[in-house]
Short mmCIF file of N, CA, C and O in Angstrom, two decimals:
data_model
loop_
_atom_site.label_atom_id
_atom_site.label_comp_id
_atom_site.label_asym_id
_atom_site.label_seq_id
_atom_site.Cartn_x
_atom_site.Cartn_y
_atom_site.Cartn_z
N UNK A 23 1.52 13.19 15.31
CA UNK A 23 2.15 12.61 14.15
C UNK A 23 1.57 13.27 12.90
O UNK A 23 0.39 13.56 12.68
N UNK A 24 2.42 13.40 12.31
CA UNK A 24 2.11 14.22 10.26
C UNK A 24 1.19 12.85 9.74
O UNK A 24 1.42 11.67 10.02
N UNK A 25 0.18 13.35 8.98
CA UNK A 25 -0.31 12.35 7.17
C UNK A 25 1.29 12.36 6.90
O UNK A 25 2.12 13.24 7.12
N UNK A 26 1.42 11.02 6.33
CA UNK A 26 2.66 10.63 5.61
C UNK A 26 2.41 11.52 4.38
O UNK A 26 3.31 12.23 3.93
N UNK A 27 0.91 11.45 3.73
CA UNK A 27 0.93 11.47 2.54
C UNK A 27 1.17 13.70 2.24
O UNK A 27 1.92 14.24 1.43
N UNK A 28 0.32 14.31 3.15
CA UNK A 28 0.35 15.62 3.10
C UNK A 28 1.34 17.08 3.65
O UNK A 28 1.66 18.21 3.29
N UNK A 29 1.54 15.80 5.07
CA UNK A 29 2.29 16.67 6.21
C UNK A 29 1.13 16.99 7.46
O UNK A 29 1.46 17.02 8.65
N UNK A 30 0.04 17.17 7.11
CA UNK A 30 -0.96 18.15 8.13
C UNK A 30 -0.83 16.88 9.05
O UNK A 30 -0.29 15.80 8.80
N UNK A 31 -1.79 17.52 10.75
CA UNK A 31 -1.93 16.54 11.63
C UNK A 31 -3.07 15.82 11.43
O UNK A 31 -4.20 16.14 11.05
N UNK A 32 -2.19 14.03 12.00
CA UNK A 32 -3.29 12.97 11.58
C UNK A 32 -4.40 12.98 12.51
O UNK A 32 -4.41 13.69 13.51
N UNK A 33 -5.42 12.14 12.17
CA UNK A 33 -6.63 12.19 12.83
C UNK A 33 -6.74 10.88 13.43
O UNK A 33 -6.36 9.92 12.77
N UNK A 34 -7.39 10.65 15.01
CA UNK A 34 -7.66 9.50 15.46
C UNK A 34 -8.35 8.36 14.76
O UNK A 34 -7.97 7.19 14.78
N UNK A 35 -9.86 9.04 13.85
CA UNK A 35 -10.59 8.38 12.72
C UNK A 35 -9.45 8.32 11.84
O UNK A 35 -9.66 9.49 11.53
N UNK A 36 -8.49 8.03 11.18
CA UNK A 36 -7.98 7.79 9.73
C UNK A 36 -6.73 7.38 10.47
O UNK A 36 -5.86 7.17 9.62
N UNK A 37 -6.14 7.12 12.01
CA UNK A 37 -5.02 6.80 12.72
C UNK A 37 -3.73 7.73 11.86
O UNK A 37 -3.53 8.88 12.23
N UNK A 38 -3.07 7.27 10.94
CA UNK A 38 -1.76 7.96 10.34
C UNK A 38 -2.16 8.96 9.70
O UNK A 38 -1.77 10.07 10.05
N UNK A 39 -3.10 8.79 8.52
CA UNK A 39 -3.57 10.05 8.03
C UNK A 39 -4.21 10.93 8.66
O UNK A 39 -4.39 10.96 9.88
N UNK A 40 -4.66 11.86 7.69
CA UNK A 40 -5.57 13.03 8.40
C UNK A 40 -6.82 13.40 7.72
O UNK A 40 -7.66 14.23 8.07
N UNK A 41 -6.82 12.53 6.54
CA UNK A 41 -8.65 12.32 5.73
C UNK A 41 -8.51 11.02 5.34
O UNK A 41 -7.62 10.22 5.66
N UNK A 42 -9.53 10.86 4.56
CA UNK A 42 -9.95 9.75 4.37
C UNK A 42 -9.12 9.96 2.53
O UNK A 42 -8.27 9.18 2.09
N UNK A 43 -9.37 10.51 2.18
CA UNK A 43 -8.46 11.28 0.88
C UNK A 43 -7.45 10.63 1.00
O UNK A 43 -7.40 9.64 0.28
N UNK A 44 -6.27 10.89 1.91
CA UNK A 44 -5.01 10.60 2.13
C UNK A 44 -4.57 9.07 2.12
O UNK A 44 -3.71 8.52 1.44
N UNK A 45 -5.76 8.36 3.44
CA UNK A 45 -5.97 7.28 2.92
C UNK A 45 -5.73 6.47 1.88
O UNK A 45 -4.96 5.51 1.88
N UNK A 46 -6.50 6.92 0.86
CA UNK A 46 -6.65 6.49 -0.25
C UNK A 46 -6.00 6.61 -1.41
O UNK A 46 -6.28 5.96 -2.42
N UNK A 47 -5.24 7.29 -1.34
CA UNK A 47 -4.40 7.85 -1.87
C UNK A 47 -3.08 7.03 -1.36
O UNK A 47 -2.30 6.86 -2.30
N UNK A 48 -2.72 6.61 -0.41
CA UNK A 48 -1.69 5.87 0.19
C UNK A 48 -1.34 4.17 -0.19
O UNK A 48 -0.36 3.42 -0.17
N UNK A 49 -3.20 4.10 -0.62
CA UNK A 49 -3.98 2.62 -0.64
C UNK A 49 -3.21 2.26 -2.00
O UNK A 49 -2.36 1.42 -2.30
N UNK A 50 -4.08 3.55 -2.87
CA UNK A 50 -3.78 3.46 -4.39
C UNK A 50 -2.17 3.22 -4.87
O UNK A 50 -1.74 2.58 -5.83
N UNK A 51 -1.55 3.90 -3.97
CA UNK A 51 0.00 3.53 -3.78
C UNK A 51 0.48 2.48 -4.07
O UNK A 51 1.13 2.26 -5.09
N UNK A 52 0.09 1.39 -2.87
CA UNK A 52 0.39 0.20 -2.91
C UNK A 52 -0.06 -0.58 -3.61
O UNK A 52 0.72 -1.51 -3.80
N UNK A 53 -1.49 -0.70 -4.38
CA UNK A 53 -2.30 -1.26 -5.00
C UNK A 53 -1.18 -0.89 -6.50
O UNK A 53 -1.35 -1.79 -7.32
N UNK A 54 -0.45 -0.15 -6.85
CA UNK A 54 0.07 0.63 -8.06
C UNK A 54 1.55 -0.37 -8.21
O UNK A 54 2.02 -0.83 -9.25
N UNK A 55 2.05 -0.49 -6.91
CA UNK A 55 3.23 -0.82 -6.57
C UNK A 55 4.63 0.29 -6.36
O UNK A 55 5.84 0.09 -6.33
N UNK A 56 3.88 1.40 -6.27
CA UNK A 56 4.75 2.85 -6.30
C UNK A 56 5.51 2.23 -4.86
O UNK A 56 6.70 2.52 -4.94
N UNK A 57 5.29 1.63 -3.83
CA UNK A 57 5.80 1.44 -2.87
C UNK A 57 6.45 -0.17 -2.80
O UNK A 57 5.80 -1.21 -2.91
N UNK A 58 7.96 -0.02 -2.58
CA UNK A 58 8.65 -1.34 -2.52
C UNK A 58 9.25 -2.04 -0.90
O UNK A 58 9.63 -1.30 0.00
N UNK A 59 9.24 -2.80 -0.85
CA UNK A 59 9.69 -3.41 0.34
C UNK A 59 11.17 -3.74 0.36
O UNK A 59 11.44 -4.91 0.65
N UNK A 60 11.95 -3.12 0.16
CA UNK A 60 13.76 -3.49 -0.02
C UNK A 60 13.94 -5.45 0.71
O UNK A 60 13.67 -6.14 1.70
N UNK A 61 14.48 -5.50 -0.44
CA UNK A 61 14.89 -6.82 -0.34
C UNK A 61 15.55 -7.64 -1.63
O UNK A 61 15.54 -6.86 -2.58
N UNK A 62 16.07 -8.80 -1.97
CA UNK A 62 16.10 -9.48 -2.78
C UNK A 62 14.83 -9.92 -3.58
O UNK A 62 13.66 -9.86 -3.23
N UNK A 63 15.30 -10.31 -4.58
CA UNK A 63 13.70 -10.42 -5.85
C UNK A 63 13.92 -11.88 -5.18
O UNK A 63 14.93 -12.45 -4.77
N UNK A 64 12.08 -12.35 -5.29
CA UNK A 64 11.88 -13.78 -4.75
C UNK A 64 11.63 -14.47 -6.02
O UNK A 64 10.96 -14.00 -6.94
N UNK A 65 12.29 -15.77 -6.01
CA UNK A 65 11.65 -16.41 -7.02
C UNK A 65 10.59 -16.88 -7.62
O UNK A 65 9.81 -17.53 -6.93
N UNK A 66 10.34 -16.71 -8.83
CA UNK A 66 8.60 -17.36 -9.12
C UNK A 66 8.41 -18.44 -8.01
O UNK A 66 9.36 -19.08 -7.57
N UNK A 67 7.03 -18.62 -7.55
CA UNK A 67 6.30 -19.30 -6.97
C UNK A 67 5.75 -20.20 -8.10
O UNK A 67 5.35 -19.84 -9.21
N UNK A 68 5.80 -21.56 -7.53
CA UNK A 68 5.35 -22.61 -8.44
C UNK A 68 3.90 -22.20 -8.23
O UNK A 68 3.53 -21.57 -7.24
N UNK A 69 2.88 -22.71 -9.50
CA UNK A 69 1.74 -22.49 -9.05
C UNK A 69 0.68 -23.79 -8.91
O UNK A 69 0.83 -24.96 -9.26
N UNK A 70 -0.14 -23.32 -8.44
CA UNK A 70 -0.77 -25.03 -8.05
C UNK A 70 -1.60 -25.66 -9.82
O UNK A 70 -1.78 -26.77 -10.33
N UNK A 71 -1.84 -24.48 -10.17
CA UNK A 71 -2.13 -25.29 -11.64
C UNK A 71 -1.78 -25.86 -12.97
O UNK A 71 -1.65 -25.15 -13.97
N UNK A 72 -1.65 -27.07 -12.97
CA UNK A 72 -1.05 -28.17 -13.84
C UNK A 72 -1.01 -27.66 -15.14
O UNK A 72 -0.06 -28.09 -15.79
N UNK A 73 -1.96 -26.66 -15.88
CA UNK A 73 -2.06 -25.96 -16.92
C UNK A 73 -1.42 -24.98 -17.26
O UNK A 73 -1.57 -24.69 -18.45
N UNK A 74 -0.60 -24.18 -16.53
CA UNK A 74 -0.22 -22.76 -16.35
C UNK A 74 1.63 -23.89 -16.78
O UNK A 74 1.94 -25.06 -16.58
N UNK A 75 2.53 -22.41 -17.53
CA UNK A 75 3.84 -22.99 -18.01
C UNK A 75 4.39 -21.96 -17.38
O UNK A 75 5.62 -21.82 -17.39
#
């Protein structure tokens, strides 16, 4: 199997990727929100604090 993120072959240590680089780089992705999950937008979530509008 390819790094999603590079192309090269992945490594057993990093499973999909092929460094630890790539990794992280994949992480930072999601942490960014560069990556979406297709779906309908969910509605605000009530929140549990009585203070918050």
């Amino acid at each position: 199997m390819a790094c999603p993120i590079c192309n090269k072959d992945s490594t057993e240590r990093y499973r999909a990727f092929c460094s630890k680089r790539c990794a992280d780089v994949d992480l930072a992705k999601w942490l960014r929100g560069a990556y979406v999950i297709p779906g309908p937008p969910l509605e605000e979530v009530p929140s549990d604090d009585p203070d918050r509008d």
